[in-house]
Amino acid sequence: MSLAIETTDLTKVYRHTAALDHVSLGIEKNTICGLLGRNGAGKTTLMSILAGQELKTSGQARVLGADPFENAAVLAQLSFARENQKYPEEFKVSHVLRTAPWFYAGWDAGFARRLIGEFRLPLKTPIKKLSRGQLSAVAIVVGLASRAPVTFFDEPYLGLDATARGIFYDLLLQDYMEHPRTILMSTHLIDEAANLLEHVVVLQDGRKILDSSVEEATASAFTLSGTATAVAEATGPRKVLRTQALGGLRSVTIAGIPDERLYADARAGGLEVGPVSLQELVAAHGLLEGGEPAAVAHPAEKDQTEAKEALR
Amino acid sequence: MDDSKPIFIQLAEEIEGRILEGTYPEGTQVPSTNEFAAFMRINPATAGKGLNRLVDAGILHKRRGIGMFVATGALDRLRSVRREAFGDQYLSPLIDEAARLGIDSDELIAMIGHRAAVAGK
């Protein structure tokens, strides 16, 4: 399996803050990868460096086997879709459609026009007069129709309603299947996007805390729920990532894989054993926007190590 | 769909259900990995895993370059697997719930007989 994106000890320091702190990761070619983490975790910085739009401080970044910075050969195969993309003054959507083929070898004009229709984008309105959702739609159109071997979507849903987001997910999936390519998408809407993803990278405070297949990630923990006493008994010394209580009921997220013993205890205690969703797993590690107070927002070094162990 | 199971297993069980009820008779082609992925809005690798699970179990067989077909004998195989799981999956929860409601086993058996008669089964 070859990697489309690879970083080794990638570090970016702004003044005294490390936006990326020795991030090493690998994303296989032709997969859809989710990039998760709270605001300020380093997602956009990572994408910007990989897209050659920002200089790294130290470490290595490789896209399709080469350093992307000032590398025309790599950048010709890369598309970075972001809602805050800058366009020349007075630019209209029609101008975007006309200029895009210069930048993207794989540009599909017919597909772009179809996408414009799907998102009901006005061709003649100046870009600066578009709403945030329409700007997101423009970014999505360019990101998809460029058919670039490596495509980044930075929170592609900003300002889009649920229907438009659904259209985006369907189009992304269909076009990815017809034209397989590497897609890296940052998102806070984990539940919505989880099923689309094959791989997931989670950043926290500039550090990578997870880089694995979604399947392995969600198999790294499970939930146990029922009466508080029965849950406590069945849990035993296992590592609890998160606890939710309602009256005498309790639901815990436990690191590891449920064994025969646990199933037996659960059956005896009338407990339910369930899988953990990607969203729950991320929340359990205190990474979500407005995460539960019970979750550890800034775990001490020791907890961090344990969390990493649990995720393996 | 049962959210308490991984999606690829949900997909495999969905297809099994369709085979059991006769939507996909033995020898017929089932939709492709990509068709299932688009329909369920899931990653095609996940859909592929669900289908491969059925190939490994001998329920589906692959014809290279053509697609996946319901294997001969799939129906019997599925029935016997599901029969084995029937007790754990359906009877145990039924008995547990009956106990919680104070329904004894004679009453439970009578209720089942009555229901089956009403449903004509």
CSV table of C-alpha atoms in Angstrom, one decimal:
chain,number,residue,atom,x,y,z
A,1,MET,CA,0.0,0.0,0.0
A,2,SER,CA,1.5,3.4,-0.9
A,3,LEU,CA,0.9,6.5,1.0
A,4,ALA,CA,-0.5,9.7,-0.5
A,5,ILE,CA,0.3,11.8,2.5
A,6,GLU,CA,3.1,11.2,5.0
A,7,THR,CA,4.5,13.4,7.7
A,8,THR,CA,7.4,12.8,10.1
A,9,ASP,CA,7.8,15.0,13.2
A,10,LEU,CA,6.0,17.8,11.3
A,11,THR,CA,6.2,20.9,13.5
A,12,LYS,CA,4.8,24.4,13.0
A,13,VAL,CA,5.6,27.1,15.6
A,14,TYR,CA,3.9,30.5,15.6
A,15,ARG,CA,5.8,32.7,17.9
A,16,HIS,CA,5.8,30.5,21.1
A,17,THR,CA,2.8,28.3,20.3
A,18,ALA,CA,3.3,25.0,18.5
A,19,ALA,CA,0.3,24.7,16.1
A,20,LEU,CA,1.7,21.3,15.1
A,21,ASP,CA,4.0,19.4,17.5
A,22,HIS,CA,6.0,16.5,16.0
A,23,VAL,CA,3.1,15.1,14.0
A,24,SER,CA,3.9,11.8,12.2
A,25,LEU,CA,1.2,10.2,10.2
A,26,GLY,CA,0.4,8.3,7.0
A,27,ILE,CA,-2.7,8.3,4.8
A,28,GLU,CA,-3.0,5.7,2.2
A,29,LYS,CA,-3.7,6.5,-1.4
A,30,ASN,CA,-7.3,6.5,-2.6
A,31,THR,CA,-8.9,6.6,0.9
A,32,ILE,CA,-11.4,9.1,2.4
A,33,CYS,CA,-9.7,10.3,5.6
A,34,GLY,CA,-11.3,12.4,8.3
A,35,LEU,CA,-9.3,15.0,10.2
A,36,LEU,CA,-10.9,15.6,13.6
A,37,GLY,CA,-10.1,17.8,16.6
A,38,ARG,CA,-11.3,20.9,18.4
A,39,ASN,CA,-10.8,24.4,17.0
A,40,GLY,CA,-7.1,25.3,17.3
A,41,ALA,CA,-6.0,21.6,17.3
A,42,GLY,CA,-4.0,22.3,14.1
A,43,LYS,CA,-6.2,20.9,11.4
A,44,THR,CA,-6.1,23.8,9.0
A,45,THR,CA,-2.4,24.4,9.7
A,46,LEU,CA,-1.7,20.7,8.7
A,47,MET,CA,-3.7,21.1,5.5
A,48,SER,CA,-2.1,24.4,4.6
A,49,ILE,CA,1.4,22.9,5.0
A,50,LEU,CA,0.4,19.8,3.0
A,51,ALA,CA,-1.1,22.1,0.3
A,52,GLY,CA,2.2,24.0,0.1
A,53,GLN,CA,0.5,27.2,1.3
A,54,GLU,CA,2.5,27.5,4.5
A,55,LEU,CA,6.0,26.8,5.6
A,56,LYS,CA,6.7,24.2,8.2
A,57,THR,CA,9.1,25.0,11.1
A,58,SER,CA,10.7,21.5,11.1
A,59,GLY,CA,10.1,17.9,10.3
A,60,GLN,CA,8.9,16.4,7.0
A,61,ALA,CA,5.7,16.7,4.9
A,62,ARG,CA,5.3,14.5,1.8
A,63,VAL,CA,2.4,14.5,-0.6
A,64,LEU,CA,2.6,11.9,-3.4
A,65,GLY,CA,6.1,11.3,-2.4
A,66,ALA,CA,7.5,14.8,-2.5
A,67,ASP,CA,7.6,18.0,-0.3
A,68,PRO,CA,4.7,20.1,-1.5
A,69,PHE,CA,6.2,23.5,-0.8
A,70,GLU,CA,6.9,25.4,-4.1
A,71,ASN,CA,6.7,22.1,-5.9
A,72,ALA,CA,4.6,22.6,-9.0
A,73,ALA,CA,4.5,18.9,-9.9
A,74,VAL,CA,2.8,18.1,-6.6
A,75,LEU,CA,0.6,21.2,-6.4
A,76,ALA,CA,-0.8,20.4,-9.9
A,77,GLN,CA,-2.3,17.2,-8.4
A,78,LEU,CA,-3.7,18.9,-5.4
A,79,SER,CA,-7.0,20.7,-4.7
A,80,PHE,CA,-7.7,22.5,-1.4
A,81,ALA,CA,-11.3,23.4,-0.9
A,82,ARG,CA,-12.0,26.0,1.8
A,83,GLU,CA,-14.9,28.4,2.2
A,84,ASN,CA,-12.6,31.4,2.9
A,85,GLN,CA,-10.8,31.0,-0.4
A,86,LYS,CA,-9.7,34.4,-1.7
A,87,TYR,CA,-10.7,35.4,-5.3
A,88,PRO,CA,-9.9,38.5,-7.3
A,89,GLU,CA,-12.2,41.5,-6.7
A,90,GLU,CA,-15.3,41.4,-9.0
A,91,PHE,CA,-14.8,37.6,-9.6
A,92,LYS,CA,-18.1,35.8,-10.2
A,93,VAL,CA,-18.8,32.0,-10.1
A,94,SER,CA,-18.6,32.0,-13.9
A,95,HIS,CA,-15.0,33.3,-13.7
A,96,VAL,CA,-14.1,30.5,-11.3
A,97,LEU,CA,-15.5,28.0,-13.8
A,98,ARG,CA,-13.5,29.6,-16.6
A,99,THR,CA,-10.1,29.8,-14.7
A,100,ALA,CA,-10.3,26.4,-12.9
A,101,PRO,CA,-9.1,24.3,-16.0
A,102,TRP,CA,-5.8,26.2,-15.9
A,103,PHE,CA,-5.0,24.9,-12.5
A,104,TYR,CA,-6.4,21.4,-12.5
A,105,ALA,CA,-5.5,18.9,-15.2
A,106,GLY,CA,-8.4,16.7,-14.4
A,107,TRP,CA,-11.0,19.5,-14.4
A,108,ASP,CA,-14.4,18.2,-15.5
A,109,ALA,CA,-16.4,21.2,-16.8
A,110,GLY,CA,-19.6,19.2,-17.3
A,111,PHE,CA,-19.5,17.9,-13.8
A,112,ALA,CA,-18.8,21.4,-12.5
A,113,ARG,CA,-21.9,22.7,-14.2
A,114,ARG,CA,-24.0,19.9,-12.8
A,115,LEU,CA,-22.7,20.7,-9.3
A,116,ILE,CA,-23.5,24.4,-9.8
A,117,GLY,CA,-27.0,23.3,-10.5
A,118,GLU,CA,-27.2,20.9,-7.5
A,119,PHE,CA,-26.2,23.7,-5.2
A,120,ARG,CA,-28.3,26.3,-7.1
A,121,LEU,CA,-25.3,28.7,-7.3
A,122,PRO,CA,-25.8,32.0,-9.2
A,123,LEU,CA,-23.2,32.3,-12.0
A,124,LYS,CA,-23.4,36.1,-12.4
A,125,THR,CA,-23.3,37.2,-8.7
A,126,PRO,CA,-20.0,38.6,-7.5
A,127,ILE,CA,-18.3,36.1,-5.2
A,128,LYS,CA,-18.0,38.8,-2.5
A,129,LYS,CA,-21.8,39.0,-2.4
A,130,LEU,CA,-22.4,35.3,-1.8
A,131,SER,CA,-23.5,33.9,1.6
A,132,ARG,CA,-21.3,31.7,3.6
A,133,GLY,CA,-23.2,28.6,2.5
A,134,GLN,CA,-22.8,29.6,-1.1
A,135,LEU,CA,-19.1,30.2,-0.6
A,136,SER,CA,-18.9,26.7,0.8
A,137,ALA,CA,-20.7,25.4,-2.2
A,138,VAL,CA,-18.3,27.1,-4.6
A,139,ALA,CA,-15.4,25.5,-2.7
A,140,ILE,CA,-17.2,22.1,-2.9
A,141,VAL,CA,-17.7,22.5,-6.7
A,142,VAL,CA,-14.1,23.3,-7.2
A,143,GLY,CA,-12.9,20.6,-4.9
A,144,LEU,CA,-15.0,17.9,-6.6
A,145,ALA,CA,-14.8,19.0,-10.2
A,146,SER,CA,-11.0,19.4,-10.0
A,147,ARG,CA,-10.7,15.6,-9.7
A,148,ALA,CA,-7.3,16.2,-8.1
A,149,PRO,CA,-5.5,13.0,-7.0
A,150,VAL,CA,-5.2,14.6,-3.5
A,151,THR,CA,-8.2,16.7,-2.4
A,152,PHE,CA,-8.6,18.6,0.9
A,153,PHE,CA,-11.9,19.8,2.2
A,154,ASP,CA,-11.6,22.1,5.3
A,155,GLU,CA,-14.9,22.0,7.1
A,156,PRO,CA,-16.8,22.0,3.7
A,157,TYR,CA,-20.2,22.3,5.3
A,158,LEU,CA,-19.9,25.8,6.9
A,159,GLY,CA,-23.2,27.6,6.3
A,160,LEU,CA,-24.8,24.7,4.5
A,161,ASP,CA,-28.2,23.4,5.6
A,162,ALA,CA,-28.8,19.7,6.3
A,163,THR,CA,-30.2,19.1,2.8
A,164,ALA,CA,-27.2,20.7,1.1
A,165,ARG,CA,-24.8,18.7,3.3
A,166,GLY,CA,-26.6,15.5,2.3
A,167,ILE,CA,-26.2,16.4,-1.3
A,168,PHE,CA,-22.5,17.1,-0.7
A,169,TYR,CA,-21.9,13.7,1.0
A,170,ASP,CA,-23.8,11.8,-1.8
A,171,LEU,CA,-21.8,13.6,-4.5
A,172,LEU,CA,-18.5,13.1,-2.8
A,173,LEU,CA,-19.1,9.4,-2.3
A,174,GLN,CA,-20.4,8.8,-5.9
A,175,ASP,CA,-17.6,10.8,-7.5
A,176,TYR,CA,-15.0,9.1,-5.3
A,177,MET,CA,-16.2,5.7,-6.4
A,178,GLU,CA,-16.1,6.7,-10.0
A,179,HIS,CA,-12.8,8.5,-9.7
A,180,PRO,CA,-10.9,7.1,-6.7
A,181,ARG,CA,-8.6,9.6,-5.1
A,182,THR,CA,-7.2,10.6,-1.8
A,183,ILE,CA,-9.6,12.8,0.2
A,184,LEU,CA,-8.7,14.5,3.5
A,185,MET,CA,-11.7,16.3,5.1
A,186,SER,CA,-11.7,18.2,8.4
A,187,THR,CA,-15.0,18.1,10.2
A,188,HIS,CA,-16.7,18.7,13.5
A,189,LEU,CA,-19.9,17.0,12.3
A,190,ILE,CA,-18.5,13.6,13.1
A,191,ASP,CA,-21.7,11.6,13.3
A,192,GLU,CA,-22.7,12.9,9.8
A,193,ALA,CA,-19.4,12.1,8.2
A,194,ALA,CA,-18.3,9.0,10.1
A,195,ASN,CA,-19.7,6.5,7.7
A,196,LEU,CA,-18.0,8.1,4.7
A,197,LEU,CA,-14.6,7.7,6.2
A,198,GLU,CA,-12.2,4.9,5.9
A,199,HIS,CA,-9.4,6.4,7.9
A,200,VAL,CA,-9.3,9.0,10.7
A,201,VAL,CA,-6.7,11.3,12.1
A,202,VAL,CA,-7.4,13.1,15.4
A,203,LEU,CA,-5.3,16.1,16.5
A,204,GLN,CA,-5.3,17.7,19.9
A,205,ASP,CA,-3.3,20.8,20.8
A,206,GLY,CA,-1.1,20.3,17.8
A,207,ARG,CA,-0.3,16.7,18.6
A,208,LYS,CA,-1.6,13.6,16.8
A,209,ILE,CA,-3.5,11.4,19.2
A,210,LEU,CA,-5.1,9.0,16.7
A,211,ASP,CA,-4.2,7.8,13.2
A,212,SER,CA,-6.0,4.6,12.3
A,213,SER,CA,-8.8,3.1,10.3
A,214,VAL,CA,-12.2,4.0,11.5
A,215,GLU,CA,-12.9,0.4,12.1
A,216,GLU,CA,-9.9,-0.1,14.4
A,217,ALA,CA,-10.6,3.2,16.2
A,218,THR,CA,-14.2,2.3,17.0
A,219,ALA,CA,-13.2,-1.3,18.0
A,220,SER,CA,-10.8,0.2,20.6
A,221,ALA,CA,-13.6,0.9,23.0
A,222,PHE,CA,-17.2,-0.1,23.9
A,223,THR,CA,-20.1,1.1,26.0
A,224,LEU,CA,-21.8,-0.6,28.9
A,225,SER,CA,-25.1,0.7,30.3
A,226,GLY,CA,-27.6,-0.3,33.0
A,227,THR,CA,-28.0,0.2,36.7
A,228,ALA,CA,-25.1,2.1,38.3
A,229,THR,CA,-24.2,-0.8,40.7
A,230,ALA,CA,-24.3,-3.5,38.0
A,231,VAL,CA,-22.3,-1.3,35.7
A,232,ALA,CA,-19.7,-0.7,38.4
A,233,GLU,CA,-19.5,-4.4,39.2
A,234,ALA,CA,-19.0,-5.5,35.5
A,235,THR,CA,-16.6,-2.6,34.8
A,236,GLY,CA,-14.2,-3.8,37.5
A,237,PRO,CA,-10.7,-2.5,37.0
A,238,ARG,CA,-11.2,-1.7,33.3
A,239,LYS,CA,-10.2,1.8,32.1
A,240,VAL,CA,-13.3,4.1,31.9
A,241,LEU,CA,-13.0,6.8,29.3
A,242,ARG,CA,-16.3,8.5,30.0
A,243,THR,CA,-19.2,8.2,32.4
A,244,GLN,CA,-22.8,9.4,31.9
A,245,ALA,CA,-25.3,9.1,34.7
A,246,LEU,CA,-29.1,9.5,34.8
A,247,GLY,CA,-30.7,8.8,38.1
A,248,GLY,CA,-29.7,5.3,39.1
A,249,LEU,CA,-28.6,4.4,35.5
A,250,ARG,CA,-25.2,4.7,34.2
A,251,SER,CA,-23.5,4.4,30.8
A,252,VAL,CA,-19.7,4.1,30.6
A,253,THR,CA,-17.3,4.1,27.7
A,254,ILE,CA,-14.6,1.5,28.4
A,255,ALA,CA,-11.3,1.2,26.6
A,256,GLY,CA,-10.6,-2.2,25.1
A,257,ILE,CA,-12.6,-5.1,23.6
A,258,PRO,CA,-15.4,-6.7,25.5
A,259,ASP,CA,-14.4,-10.3,26.5
A,260,GLU,CA,-16.5,-13.4,27.3
A,261,ARG,CA,-16.3,-12.6,31.0
A,262,LEU,CA,-17.8,-9.1,30.4
A,263,TYR,CA,-20.6,-10.5,28.3
A,264,ALA,CA,-21.4,-13.0,31.0
A,265,ASP,CA,-21.4,-10.3,33.7
A,266,ALA,CA,-23.5,-8.0,31.5
A,267,ARG,CA,-26.0,-10.8,31.0
A,268,ALA,CA,-26.2,-11.5,34.7
A,269,GLY,CA,-26.6,-7.8,35.5
A,270,GLY,CA,-29.1,-7.0,32.7
A,271,LEU,CA,-26.6,-4.7,31.1
A,272,GLU,CA,-26.3,-3.6,27.5
A,273,VAL,CA,-23.0,-3.9,25.7
A,274,GLY,CA,-22.7,-1.6,22.7
A,275,PRO,CA,-20.2,-0.4,20.2
A,276,VAL,CA,-18.8,3.1,20.5
A,277,SER,CA,-19.4,5.5,17.6
A,278,LEU,CA,-16.5,7.7,16.3
A,279,GLN,CA,-18.2,10.7,17.8
A,280,GLU,CA,-18.5,9.1,21.2
A,281,LEU,CA,-14.9,7.9,21.1
A,282,VAL,CA,-13.7,11.4,20.3
A,283,ALA,CA,-15.9,12.9,23.0
A,284,ALA,CA,-14.6,10.3,25.4
A,285,HIS,CA,-11.2,11.8,24.9
A,286,GLY,CA,-12.5,15.3,25.7
A,287,LEU,CA,-11.9,16.5,22.2
A,288,LEU,CA,-15.3,17.7,21.2
A,289,GLU,CA,-16.5,21.2,20.9
A,290,GLY,CA,-18.1,22.0,24.2
A,291,GLY,CA,-17.1,18.5,25.5
A,292,GLU,CA,-18.7,17.1,28.6
A,293,PRO,CA,-17.4,18.5,31.9
A,294,ALA,CA,-16.6,15.0,33.0
A,295,ALA,CA,-14.2,14.6,30.1
A,296,VAL,CA,-10.7,15.6,30.5
A,297,ALA,CA,-10.1,18.7,28.4
A,298,HIS,CA,-6.4,19.1,29.0
A,299,PRO,CA,-5.2,15.8,30.2
A,300,ALA,CA,-2.0,15.7,32.1
A,301,GLU,CA,1.0,14.0,30.4
A,302,LYS,CA,0.2,10.7,32.2
A,303,ASP,CA,-3.4,10.7,31.1
A,304,GLN,CA,-2.4,11.5,27.6
A,305,THR,CA,-0.2,8.5,27.5
A,306,GLU,CA,-3.0,6.3,28.8
A,307,ALA,CA,-5.4,7.7,26.3
A,308,LYS,CA,-2.9,6.9,23.5
A,309,GLU,CA,-2.5,3.4,24.8
A,310,ALA,CA,-6.3,3.0,24.9
A,311,LEU,CA,-6.6,4.1,21.4
A,312,ARG,CA,-4.1,1.5,20.1
B,1,MET,CA,-31.1,-0.6,10.9
B,2,ASP,CA,-29.7,-1.6,14.3
B,3,ASP,CA,-27.2,1.0,15.4
B,4,SER,CA,-25.7,-1.2,18.0
B,5,LYS,CA,-23.8,-3.1,15.3
B,6,PRO,CA,-21.0,-2.1,13.0
B,7,ILE,CA,-22.3,-0.9,9.6
B,8,PHE,CA,-20.7,-3.7,7.6
B,9,ILE,CA,-22.5,-6.3,9.7
B,10,GLN,CA,-25.8,-4.3,9.4
B,11,LEU,CA,-25.3,-4.4,5.6
B,12,ALA,CA,-24.6,-8.2,5.6
B,13,GLU,CA,-27.6,-8.9,7.8
B,14,GLU,CA,-29.8,-6.7,5.5
B,15,ILE,CA,-28.8,-8.7,2.5
B,16,GLU,CA,-29.3,-12.0,4.4
B,17,GLY,CA,-32.8,-10.8,5.2
B,18,ARG,CA,-33.5,-10.0,1.6
B,19,ILE,CA,-32.2,-13.5,0.5
B,20,LEU,CA,-34.4,-15.2,3.2
B,21,GLU,CA,-37.5,-13.3,2.2
B,22,GLY,CA,-36.9,-14.1,-1.5
B,23,THR,CA,-36.0,-10.6,-2.9
B,24,TYR,CA,-32.7,-12.0,-4.1
B,25,PRO,CA,-33.3,-15.7,-5.1
B,26,GLU,CA,-30.4,-18.1,-5.5
B,27,GLY,CA,-28.4,-17.5,-8.7
B,28,THR,CA,-29.5,-13.8,-9.0
B,29,GLN,CA,-27.1,-10.9,-9.0
B,30,VAL,CA,-27.1,-8.6,-5.9
B,31,PRO,CA,-26.3,-4.9,-6.3
B,32,SER,CA,-22.6,-3.9,-6.4
B,33,THR,CA,-20.4,-2.7,-3.6
B,34,ASN,CA,-20.6,0.9,-5.0
B,35,GLU,CA,-24.4,0.7,-5.3
B,36,PHE,CA,-24.8,-0.4,-1.7
B,37,ALA,CA,-22.3,2.3,-0.6
B,38,ALA,CA,-24.2,5.0,-2.4
B,39,PHE,CA,-27.5,3.8,-1.2
B,40,MET,CA,-26.5,3.6,2.4
B,41,ARG,CA,-24.1,6.6,2.2
B,42,ILE,CA,-21.2,4.7,3.5
B,43,ASN,CA,-17.6,4.3,2.4
B,44,PRO,CA,-17.3,1.6,-0.3
B,45,ALA,CA,-14.6,-0.1,1.7
B,46,THR,CA,-17.1,-0.7,4.5
B,47,ALA,CA,-19.7,-1.9,2.0
B,48,GLY,CA,-17.1,-4.2,0.5
B,49,LYS,CA,-16.4,-5.7,3.9
B,50,GLY,CA,-20.1,-6.5,4.4
B,51,LEU,CA,-20.3,-8.2,1.1
B,52,ASN,CA,-17.0,-10.1,1.6
B,53,ARG,CA,-18.4,-11.4,4.9
B,54,LEU,CA,-21.2,-13.1,2.9
B,55,VAL,CA,-18.7,-14.4,0.3
B,56,ASP,CA,-16.6,-15.9,3.1
B,57,ALA,CA,-19.8,-17.5,4.5
B,58,GLY,CA,-20.6,-19.0,1.1
B,59,ILE,CA,-23.8,-17.0,0.9
B,60,LEU,CA,-22.6,-14.9,-2.1
B,61,HIS,CA,-20.1,-15.9,-4.8
B,62,LYS,CA,-18.0,-13.5,-6.9
B,63,ARG,CA,-17.8,-13.7,-10.7
B,64,ARG,CA,-14.7,-11.8,-11.7
B,65,GLY,CA,-15.6,-8.7,-13.6
B,66,ILE,CA,-19.3,-9.3,-13.5
B,67,GLY,CA,-20.4,-9.0,-9.9
B,68,MET,CA,-21.8,-10.9,-6.9
B,69,PHE,CA,-24.5,-13.6,-7.0
B,70,VAL,CA,-26.5,-15.4,-4.4
B,71,ALA,CA,-24.8,-18.9,-4.1
B,72,THR,CA,-26.7,-22.1,-4.6
B,73,GLY,CA,-27.7,-23.5,-1.2
B,74,ALA,CA,-27.5,-20.0,0.4
B,75,LEU,CA,-31.0,-20.2,1.6
B,76,ASP,CA,-30.5,-23.5,3.5
B,77,ARG,CA,-27.2,-22.2,4.9
B,78,LEU,CA,-28.8,-19.0,6.1
B,79,ARG,CA,-31.8,-20.8,7.6
B,80,SER,CA,-29.6,-23.2,9.6
B,81,VAL,CA,-27.4,-20.4,10.9
B,82,ARG,CA,-30.4,-18.3,11.9
B,83,ARG,CA,-32.1,-21.3,13.5
B,84,GLU,CA,-29.0,-21.8,15.7
B,85,ALA,CA,-29.0,-18.1,16.7
B,86,PHE,CA,-32.8,-18.0,17.2
B,87,GLY,CA,-32.7,-19.0,20.9
B,88,ASP,CA,-30.2,-16.4,21.9
B,89,GLN,CA,-31.5,-13.7,19.7
B,90,TYR,CA,-35.2,-14.0,20.1
B,91,LEU,CA,-36.2,-16.5,22.8
B,92,SER,CA,-33.9,-15.4,25.6
B,93,PRO,CA,-35.0,-11.7,25.5
B,94,LEU,CA,-38.6,-12.9,25.2
B,95,ILE,CA,-38.3,-15.1,28.3
B,96,ASP,CA,-36.5,-12.3,30.2
B,97,GLU,CA,-39.1,-9.7,29.4
B,98,ALA,CA,-41.9,-12.2,30.2
B,99,ALA,CA,-40.3,-12.8,33.6
B,100,ARG,CA,-40.1,-9.0,34.2
B,101,LEU,CA,-43.8,-8.7,33.5
B,102,GLY,CA,-44.8,-11.8,35.6
B,103,ILE,CA,-45.9,-13.9,32.7
B,104,ASP,CA,-45.2,-17.6,33.5
B,105,SER,CA,-44.1,-20.1,30.8
B,106,ASP,CA,-47.5,-21.7,30.4
B,107,GLU,CA,-49.1,-18.3,29.8
B,108,LEU,CA,-46.2,-17.3,27.4
B,109,ILE,CA,-46.7,-20.5,25.4
B,110,ALA,CA,-50.5,-19.9,25.2
B,111,MET,CA,-49.8,-16.3,24.1
B,112,ILE,CA,-47.5,-17.5,21.3
B,113,GLY,CA,-50.0,-20.0,20.1
B,114,HIS,CA,-52.8,-17.4,20.0
B,115,ARG,CA,-50.6,-14.9,18.1
B,116,ALA,CA,-49.5,-17.5,15.6
B,117,ALA,CA,-53.2,-18.5,15.0
B,118,VAL,CA,-54.2,-14.8,14.5
B,119,ALA,CA,-51.4,-14.3,12.1
B,120,GLY,CA,-52.3,-17.5,10.3
B,121,LYS,CA,-48.9,-19.1,10.7
